PDB file of C-alpha atoms in Angstrom:
ATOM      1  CA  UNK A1094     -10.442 -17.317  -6.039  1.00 63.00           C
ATOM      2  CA  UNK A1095      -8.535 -16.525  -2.781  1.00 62.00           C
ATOM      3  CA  UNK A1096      -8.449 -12.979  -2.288  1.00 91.00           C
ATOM      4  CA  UNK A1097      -9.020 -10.178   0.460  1.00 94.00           C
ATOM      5  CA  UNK A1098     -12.608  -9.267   0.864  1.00 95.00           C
ATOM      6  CA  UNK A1099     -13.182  -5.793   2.744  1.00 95.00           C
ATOM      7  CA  UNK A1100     -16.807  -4.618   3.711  1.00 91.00           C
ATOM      8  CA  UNK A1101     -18.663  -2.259   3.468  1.00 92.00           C
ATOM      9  CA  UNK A1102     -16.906  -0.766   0.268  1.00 93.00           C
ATOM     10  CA  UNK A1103     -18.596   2.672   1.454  1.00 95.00           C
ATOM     11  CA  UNK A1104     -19.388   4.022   4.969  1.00 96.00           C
ATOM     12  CA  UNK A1105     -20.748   7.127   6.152  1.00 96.00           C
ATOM     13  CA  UNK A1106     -21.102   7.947   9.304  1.00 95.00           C
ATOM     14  CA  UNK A1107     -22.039  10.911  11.723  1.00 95.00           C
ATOM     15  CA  UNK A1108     -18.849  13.051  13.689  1.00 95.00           C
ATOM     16  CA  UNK A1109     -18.355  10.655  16.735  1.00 95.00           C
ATOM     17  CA  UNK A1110     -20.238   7.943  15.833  1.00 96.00           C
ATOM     18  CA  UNK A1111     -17.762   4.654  16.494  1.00 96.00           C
ATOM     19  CA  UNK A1112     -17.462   2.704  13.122  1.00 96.00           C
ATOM     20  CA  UNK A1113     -16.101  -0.454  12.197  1.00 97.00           C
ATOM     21  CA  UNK A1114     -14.498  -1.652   8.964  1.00 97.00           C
ATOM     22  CA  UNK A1115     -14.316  -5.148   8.218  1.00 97.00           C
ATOM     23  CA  UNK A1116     -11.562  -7.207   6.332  1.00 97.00           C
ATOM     24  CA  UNK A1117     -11.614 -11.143   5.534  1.00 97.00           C
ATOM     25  CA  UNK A1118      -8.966 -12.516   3.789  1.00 96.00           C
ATOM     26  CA  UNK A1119      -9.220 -16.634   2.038  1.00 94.00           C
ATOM     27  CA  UNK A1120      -5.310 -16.560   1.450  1.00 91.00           C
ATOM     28  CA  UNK A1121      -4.529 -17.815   5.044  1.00 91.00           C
ATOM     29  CA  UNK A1122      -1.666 -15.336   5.187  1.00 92.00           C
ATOM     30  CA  UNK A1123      -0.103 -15.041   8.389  1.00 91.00           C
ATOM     31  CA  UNK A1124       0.087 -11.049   8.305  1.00 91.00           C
ATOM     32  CA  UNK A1125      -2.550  -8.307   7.946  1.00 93.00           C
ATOM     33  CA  UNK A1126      -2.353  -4.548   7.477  1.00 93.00           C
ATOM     34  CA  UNK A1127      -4.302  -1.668   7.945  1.00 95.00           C
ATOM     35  CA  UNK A1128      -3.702   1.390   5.736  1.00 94.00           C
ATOM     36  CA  UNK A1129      -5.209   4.749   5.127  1.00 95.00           C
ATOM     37  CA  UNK A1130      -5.188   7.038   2.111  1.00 92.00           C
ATOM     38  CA  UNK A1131      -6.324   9.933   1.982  1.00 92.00           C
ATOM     39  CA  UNK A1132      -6.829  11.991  -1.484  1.00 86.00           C
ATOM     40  CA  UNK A1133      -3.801  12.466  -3.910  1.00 80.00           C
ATOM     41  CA  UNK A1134      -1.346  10.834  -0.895  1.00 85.00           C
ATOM     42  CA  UNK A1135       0.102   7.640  -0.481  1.00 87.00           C
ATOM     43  CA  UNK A1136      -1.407   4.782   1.716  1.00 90.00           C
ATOM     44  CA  UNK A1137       0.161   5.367   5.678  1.00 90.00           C
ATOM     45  CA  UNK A1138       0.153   2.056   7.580  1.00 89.00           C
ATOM     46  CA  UNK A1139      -1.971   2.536  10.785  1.00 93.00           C
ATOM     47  CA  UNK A1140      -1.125  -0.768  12.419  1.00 89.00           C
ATOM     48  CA  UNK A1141      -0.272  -4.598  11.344  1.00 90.00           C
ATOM     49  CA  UNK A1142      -1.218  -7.854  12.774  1.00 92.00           C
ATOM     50  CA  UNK A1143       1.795 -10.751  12.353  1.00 89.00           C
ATOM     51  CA  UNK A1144      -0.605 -13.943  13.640  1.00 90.00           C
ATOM     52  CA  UNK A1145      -2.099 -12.497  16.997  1.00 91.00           C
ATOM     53  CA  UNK A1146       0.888  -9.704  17.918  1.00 89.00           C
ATOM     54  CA  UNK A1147      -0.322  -6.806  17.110  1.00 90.00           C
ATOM     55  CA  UNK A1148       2.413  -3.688  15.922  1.00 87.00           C
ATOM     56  CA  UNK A1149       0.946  -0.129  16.138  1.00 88.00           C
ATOM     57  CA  UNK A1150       2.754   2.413  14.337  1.00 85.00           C
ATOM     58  CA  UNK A1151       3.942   5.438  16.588  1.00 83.00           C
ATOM     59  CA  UNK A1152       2.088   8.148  14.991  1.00 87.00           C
ATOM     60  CA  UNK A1153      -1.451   6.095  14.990  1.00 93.00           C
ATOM     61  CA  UNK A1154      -3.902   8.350  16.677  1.00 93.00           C
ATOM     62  CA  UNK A1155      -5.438   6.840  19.483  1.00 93.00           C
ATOM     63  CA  UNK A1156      -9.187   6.843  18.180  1.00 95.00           C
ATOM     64  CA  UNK A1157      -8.124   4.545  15.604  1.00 96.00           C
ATOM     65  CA  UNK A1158      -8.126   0.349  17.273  1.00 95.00           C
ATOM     66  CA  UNK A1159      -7.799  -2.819  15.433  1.00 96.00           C
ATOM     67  CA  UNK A1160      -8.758  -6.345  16.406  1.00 95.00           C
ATOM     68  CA  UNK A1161      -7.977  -9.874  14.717  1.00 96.00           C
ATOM     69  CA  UNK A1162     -10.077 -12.418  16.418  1.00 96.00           C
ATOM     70  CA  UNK A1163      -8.720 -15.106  14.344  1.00 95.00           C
ATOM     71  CA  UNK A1164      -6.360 -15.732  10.428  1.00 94.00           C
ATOM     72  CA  UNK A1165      -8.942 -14.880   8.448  1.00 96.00           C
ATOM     73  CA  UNK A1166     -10.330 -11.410   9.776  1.00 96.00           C
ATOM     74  CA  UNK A1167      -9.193  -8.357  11.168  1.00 97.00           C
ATOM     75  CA  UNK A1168     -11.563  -5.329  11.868  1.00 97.00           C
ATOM     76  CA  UNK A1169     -10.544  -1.524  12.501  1.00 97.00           C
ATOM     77  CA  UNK A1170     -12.455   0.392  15.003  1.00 97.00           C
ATOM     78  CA  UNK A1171     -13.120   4.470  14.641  1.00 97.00           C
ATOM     79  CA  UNK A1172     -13.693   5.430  18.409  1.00 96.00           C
ATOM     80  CA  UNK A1173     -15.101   9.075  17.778  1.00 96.00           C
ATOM     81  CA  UNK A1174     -14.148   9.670  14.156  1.00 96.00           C
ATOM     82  CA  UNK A1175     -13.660  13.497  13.210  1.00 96.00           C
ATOM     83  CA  UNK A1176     -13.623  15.193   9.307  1.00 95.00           C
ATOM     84  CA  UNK A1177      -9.983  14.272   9.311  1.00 95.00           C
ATOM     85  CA  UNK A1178     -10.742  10.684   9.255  1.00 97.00           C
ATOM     86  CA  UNK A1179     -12.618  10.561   6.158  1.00 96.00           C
ATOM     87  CA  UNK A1180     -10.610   8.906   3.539  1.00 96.00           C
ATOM     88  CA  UNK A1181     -10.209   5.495   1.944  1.00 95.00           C
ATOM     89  CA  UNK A1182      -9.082   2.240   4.164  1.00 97.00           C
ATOM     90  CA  UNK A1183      -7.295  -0.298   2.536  1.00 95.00           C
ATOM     91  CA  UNK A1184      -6.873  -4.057   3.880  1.00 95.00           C
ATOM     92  CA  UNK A1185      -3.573  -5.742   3.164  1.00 93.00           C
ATOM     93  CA  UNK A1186      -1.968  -9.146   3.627  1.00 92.00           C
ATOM     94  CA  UNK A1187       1.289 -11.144   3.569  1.00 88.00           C
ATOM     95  CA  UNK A1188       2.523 -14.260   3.854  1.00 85.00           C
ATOM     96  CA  UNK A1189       5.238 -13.770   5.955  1.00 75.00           C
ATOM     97  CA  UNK A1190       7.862 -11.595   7.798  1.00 63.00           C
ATOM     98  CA  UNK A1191      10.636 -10.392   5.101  1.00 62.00           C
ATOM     99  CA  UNK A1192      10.643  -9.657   1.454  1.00 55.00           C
ATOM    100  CA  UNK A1193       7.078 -10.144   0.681  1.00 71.00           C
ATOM    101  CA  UNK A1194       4.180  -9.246  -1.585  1.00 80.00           C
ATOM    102  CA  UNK A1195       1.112  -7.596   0.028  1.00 85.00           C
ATOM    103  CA  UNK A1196      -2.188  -7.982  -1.543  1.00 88.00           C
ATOM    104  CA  UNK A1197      -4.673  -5.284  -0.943  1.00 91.00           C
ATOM    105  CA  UNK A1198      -8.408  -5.419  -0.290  1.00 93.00           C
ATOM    106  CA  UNK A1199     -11.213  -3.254  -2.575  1.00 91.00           C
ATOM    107  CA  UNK A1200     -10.911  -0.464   0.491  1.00 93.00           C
ATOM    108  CA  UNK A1201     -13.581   1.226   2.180  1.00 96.00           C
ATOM    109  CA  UNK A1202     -13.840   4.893   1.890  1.00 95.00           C
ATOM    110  CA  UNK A1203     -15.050   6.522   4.865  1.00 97.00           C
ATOM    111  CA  UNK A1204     -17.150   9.883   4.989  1.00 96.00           C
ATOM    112  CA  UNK A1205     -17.664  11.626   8.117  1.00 96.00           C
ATOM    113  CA  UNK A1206     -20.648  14.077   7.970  1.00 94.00           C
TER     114      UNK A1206
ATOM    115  CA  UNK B1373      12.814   8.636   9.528  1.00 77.00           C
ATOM    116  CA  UNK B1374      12.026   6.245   7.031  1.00 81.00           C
ATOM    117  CA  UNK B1375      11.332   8.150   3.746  1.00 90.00           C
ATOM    118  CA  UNK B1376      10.138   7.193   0.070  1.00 94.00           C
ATOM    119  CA  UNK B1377      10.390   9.892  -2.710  1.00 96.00           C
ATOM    120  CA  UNK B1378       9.180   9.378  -6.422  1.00 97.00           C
ATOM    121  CA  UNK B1379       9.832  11.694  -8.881  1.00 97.00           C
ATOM    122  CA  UNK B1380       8.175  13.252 -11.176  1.00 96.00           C
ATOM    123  CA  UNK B1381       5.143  13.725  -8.944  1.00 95.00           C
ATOM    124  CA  UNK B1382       3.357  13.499 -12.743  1.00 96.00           C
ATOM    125  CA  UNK B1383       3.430  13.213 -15.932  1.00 96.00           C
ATOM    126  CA  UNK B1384       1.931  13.243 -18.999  1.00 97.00           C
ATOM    127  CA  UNK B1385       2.687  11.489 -22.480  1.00 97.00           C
ATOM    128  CA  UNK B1386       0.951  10.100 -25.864  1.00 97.00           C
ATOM    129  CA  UNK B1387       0.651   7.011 -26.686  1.00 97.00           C
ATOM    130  CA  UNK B1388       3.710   4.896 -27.761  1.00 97.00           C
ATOM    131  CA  UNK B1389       6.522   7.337 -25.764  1.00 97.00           C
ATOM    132  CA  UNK B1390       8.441   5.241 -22.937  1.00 98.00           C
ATOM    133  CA  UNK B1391       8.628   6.553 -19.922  1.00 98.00           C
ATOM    134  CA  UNK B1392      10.853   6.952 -16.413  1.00 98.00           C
ATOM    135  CA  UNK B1393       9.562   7.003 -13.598  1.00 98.00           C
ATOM    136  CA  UNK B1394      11.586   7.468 -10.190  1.00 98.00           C
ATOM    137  CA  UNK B1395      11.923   6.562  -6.837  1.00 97.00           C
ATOM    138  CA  UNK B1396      14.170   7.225  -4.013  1.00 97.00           C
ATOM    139  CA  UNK B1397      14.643   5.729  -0.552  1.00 95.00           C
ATOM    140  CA  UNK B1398      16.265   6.733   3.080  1.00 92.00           C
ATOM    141  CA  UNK B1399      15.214   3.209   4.947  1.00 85.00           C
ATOM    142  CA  UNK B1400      16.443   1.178   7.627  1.00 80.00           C
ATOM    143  CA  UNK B1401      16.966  -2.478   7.404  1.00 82.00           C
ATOM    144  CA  UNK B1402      16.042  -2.432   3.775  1.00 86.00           C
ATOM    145  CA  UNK B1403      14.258  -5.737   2.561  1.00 84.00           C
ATOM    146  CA  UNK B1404      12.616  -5.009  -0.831  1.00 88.00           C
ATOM    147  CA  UNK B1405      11.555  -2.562  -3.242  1.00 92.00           C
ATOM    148  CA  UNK B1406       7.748  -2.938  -4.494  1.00 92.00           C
ATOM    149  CA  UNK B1407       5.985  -1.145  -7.384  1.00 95.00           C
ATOM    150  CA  UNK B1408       2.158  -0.633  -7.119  1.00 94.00           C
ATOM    151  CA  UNK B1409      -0.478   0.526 -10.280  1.00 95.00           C
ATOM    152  CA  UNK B1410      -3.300   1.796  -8.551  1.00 91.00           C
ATOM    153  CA  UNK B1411      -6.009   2.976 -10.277  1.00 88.00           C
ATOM    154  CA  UNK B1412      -9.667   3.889  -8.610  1.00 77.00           C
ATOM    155  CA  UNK B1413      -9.371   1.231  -6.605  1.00 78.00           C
ATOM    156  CA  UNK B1414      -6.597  -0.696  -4.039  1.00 83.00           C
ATOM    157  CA  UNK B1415      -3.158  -0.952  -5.039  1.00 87.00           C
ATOM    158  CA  UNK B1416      -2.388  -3.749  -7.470  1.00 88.00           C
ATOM    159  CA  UNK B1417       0.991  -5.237  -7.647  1.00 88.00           C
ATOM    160  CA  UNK B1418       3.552  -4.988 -10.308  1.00 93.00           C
ATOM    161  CA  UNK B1419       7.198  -6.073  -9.013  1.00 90.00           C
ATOM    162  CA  UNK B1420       9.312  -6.542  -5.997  1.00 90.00           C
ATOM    163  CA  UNK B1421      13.122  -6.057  -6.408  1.00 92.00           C
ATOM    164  CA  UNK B1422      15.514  -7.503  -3.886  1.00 87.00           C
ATOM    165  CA  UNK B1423      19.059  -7.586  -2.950  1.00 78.00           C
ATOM    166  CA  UNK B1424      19.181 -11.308  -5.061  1.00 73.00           C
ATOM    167  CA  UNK B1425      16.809  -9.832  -7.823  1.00 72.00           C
ATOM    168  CA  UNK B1426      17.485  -6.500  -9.100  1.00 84.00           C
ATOM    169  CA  UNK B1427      15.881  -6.372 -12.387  1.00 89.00           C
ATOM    170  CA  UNK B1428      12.516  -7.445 -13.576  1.00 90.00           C
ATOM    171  CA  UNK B1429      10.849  -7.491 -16.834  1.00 92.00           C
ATOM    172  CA  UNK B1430       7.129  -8.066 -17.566  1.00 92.00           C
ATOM    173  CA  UNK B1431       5.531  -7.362 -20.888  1.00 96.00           C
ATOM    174  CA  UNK B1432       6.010  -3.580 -21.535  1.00 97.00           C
ATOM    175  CA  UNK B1433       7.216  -2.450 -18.008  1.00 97.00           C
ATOM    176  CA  UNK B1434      10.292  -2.896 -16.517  1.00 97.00           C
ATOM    177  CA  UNK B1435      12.260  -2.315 -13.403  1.00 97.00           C
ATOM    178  CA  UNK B1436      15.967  -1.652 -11.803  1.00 96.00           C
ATOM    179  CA  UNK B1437      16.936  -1.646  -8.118  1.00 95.00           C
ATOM    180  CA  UNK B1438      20.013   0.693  -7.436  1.00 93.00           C
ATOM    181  CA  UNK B1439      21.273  -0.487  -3.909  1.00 87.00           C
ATOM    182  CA  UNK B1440      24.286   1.850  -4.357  1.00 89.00           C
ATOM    183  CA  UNK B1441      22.358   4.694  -5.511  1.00 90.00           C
ATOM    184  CA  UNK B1442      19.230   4.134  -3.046  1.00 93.00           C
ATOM    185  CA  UNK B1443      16.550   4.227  -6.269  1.00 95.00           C
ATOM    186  CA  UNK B1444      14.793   2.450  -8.626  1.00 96.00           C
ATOM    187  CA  UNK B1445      13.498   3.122 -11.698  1.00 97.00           C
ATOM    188  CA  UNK B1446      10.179   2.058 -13.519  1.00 97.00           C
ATOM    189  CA  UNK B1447      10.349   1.910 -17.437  1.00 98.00           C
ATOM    190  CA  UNK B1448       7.076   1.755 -19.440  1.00 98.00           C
ATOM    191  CA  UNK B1449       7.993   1.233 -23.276  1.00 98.00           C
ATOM    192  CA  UNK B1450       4.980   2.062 -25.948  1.00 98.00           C
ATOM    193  CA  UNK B1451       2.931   3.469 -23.286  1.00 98.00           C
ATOM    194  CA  UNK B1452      -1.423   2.446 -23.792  1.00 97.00           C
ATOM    195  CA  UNK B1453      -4.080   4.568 -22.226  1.00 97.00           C
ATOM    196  CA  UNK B1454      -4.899   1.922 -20.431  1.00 96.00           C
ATOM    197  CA  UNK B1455      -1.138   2.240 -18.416  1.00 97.00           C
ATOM    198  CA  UNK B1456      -2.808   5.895 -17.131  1.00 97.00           C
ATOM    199  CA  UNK B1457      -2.927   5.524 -13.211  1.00 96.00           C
ATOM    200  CA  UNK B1458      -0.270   6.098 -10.316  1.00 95.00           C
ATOM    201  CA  UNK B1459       2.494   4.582  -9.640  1.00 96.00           C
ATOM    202  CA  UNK B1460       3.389   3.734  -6.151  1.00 95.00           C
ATOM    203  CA  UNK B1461       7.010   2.637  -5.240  1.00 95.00           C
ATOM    204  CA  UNK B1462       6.946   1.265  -1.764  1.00 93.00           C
ATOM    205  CA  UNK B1463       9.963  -0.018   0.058  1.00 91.00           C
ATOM    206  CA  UNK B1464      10.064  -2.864   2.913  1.00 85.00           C
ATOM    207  CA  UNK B1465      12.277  -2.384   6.066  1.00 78.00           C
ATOM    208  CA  UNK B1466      12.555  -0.180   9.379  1.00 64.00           C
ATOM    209  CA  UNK B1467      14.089   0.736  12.186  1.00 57.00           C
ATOM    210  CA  UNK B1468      13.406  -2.020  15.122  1.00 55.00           C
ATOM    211  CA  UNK B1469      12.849  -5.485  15.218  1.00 55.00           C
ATOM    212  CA  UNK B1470       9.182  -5.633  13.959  1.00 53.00           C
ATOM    213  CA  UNK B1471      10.266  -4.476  10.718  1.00 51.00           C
ATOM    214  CA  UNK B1472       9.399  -6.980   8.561  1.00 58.00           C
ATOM    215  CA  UNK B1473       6.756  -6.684   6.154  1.00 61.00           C
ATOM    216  CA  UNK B1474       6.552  -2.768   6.656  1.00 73.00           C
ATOM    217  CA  UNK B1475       5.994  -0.580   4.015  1.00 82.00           C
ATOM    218  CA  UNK B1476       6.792   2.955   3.194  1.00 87.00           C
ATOM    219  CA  UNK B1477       5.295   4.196   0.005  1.00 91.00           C
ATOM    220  CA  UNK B1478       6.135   7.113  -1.753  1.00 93.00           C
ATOM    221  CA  UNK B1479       4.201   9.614  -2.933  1.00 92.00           C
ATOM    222  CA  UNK B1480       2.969   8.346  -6.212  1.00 94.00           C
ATOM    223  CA  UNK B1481       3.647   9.045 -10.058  1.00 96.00           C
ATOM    224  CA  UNK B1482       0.138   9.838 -11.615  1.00 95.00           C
ATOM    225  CA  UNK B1483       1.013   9.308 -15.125  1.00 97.00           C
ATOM    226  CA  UNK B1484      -1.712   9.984 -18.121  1.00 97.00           C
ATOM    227  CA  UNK B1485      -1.383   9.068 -21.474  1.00 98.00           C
ATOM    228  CA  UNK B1486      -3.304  10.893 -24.360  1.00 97.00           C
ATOM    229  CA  UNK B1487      -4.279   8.810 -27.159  1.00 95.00           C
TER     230      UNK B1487
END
């Protein structure tokens, strides 16, 4: 079945230590999204790949960095993640540009010790 | 600022009421209106209303677009435990060009239904 695959489904890591979340998607959609949720609150997009141009929202800090080497994957990147990153990281994808259904990965929930 | 408000924040019912649930919207370059389930686990999808399609109907839920009024509305009729989750209305626009595809989600309806 076609579908967004996102690994690991749980990471832990250590206060600074650079992690990377993995998403792989078998619907050959054109767009991919990054979003995180953290407890009780609504996903926040980080960022958003359409093909290779890449669309960072404003208020994305810094530490967070996102890379699509090719359709099917796209990978975030934690530079130095703090306390305030933990929370769960959800994959998404879309066909196209306007008016269109995004289908969401497992997630990966992040804990920062 | 683009902003997403469902109402009530939650709610709980017994099985077989109907229920309401709410959301409002303050976006630019509206596209579409999507409603999310989400239980412990990623969003799953449950309806996208547009300008050309304002209503849906599927099974037991059902949903209205109010372009006039900036809302829609999520009906669940003979409510299951199994419908217990949250609700997430999200809506697709933005200011700029790079809009598309975009999504602003509200806050989330965590409804729970007793048996």
């Amino acid at each position: 079945d076609a579908m967004v695959i996102q690994n690991p489904r749980y990471q832990v890591t250590q206060f600074g230590k650079p992690v990377t979340l993995s998403c792989s998607q078998t619907l050959n959609h054109n767009v991919m999204y990054w979003y995180q949720q953290k407890s009780s609150q609504a996903p926040k997009l980080l960022f958003h790949y359409y093909d290779k141009d890449f669309n960072n929202e404003a208020d994305t800090p810094d530490n967070f960095q996102s890379r699509r080497p090719n359709t099917s994957f796209c990978f975030l990147d934690i530079r130095s993640p703090g306390l305030g990153d933990a929370a769960m990281y959800l994959c998404a994808t879309s066909r196209g540009r306007v008016a269109i259904e995004q289908f969401f990965g497992p997630g990966t929930r992040l804990t920062v010790l | 600022e683009d902003k997403v408000v469902q109402s009530p924040l939650s709610l709980v019912v017994h099985e077989g009421d109907t229920v309401t649930l709410n959301c409002s919207y303050e976006v630019t370059n509206f596209r579409s209106l999507l409603w999310y389930k989400q239980e412990k686990k990623a969003p799953t999808f449950l309806f996208m209303l547009t300008s050309s399609g304002i209503e849906k109907k599927s099974g037991r839920l059902s949903s209205i677009l109010d372009k006039k009024e900036l809302s829609s509305i999520l009906n669940i009729t003979a409510t299951q435990t199994g419908d217990s989750a949250i609700y997430l209305c999200a809506v697709e626009g933005g200011a700029g060009g790079t809009s598309y595809g975009k999504l602003t989600f509200g806050q989330g309806t965590i409804l729970t239904v007793h048996p």
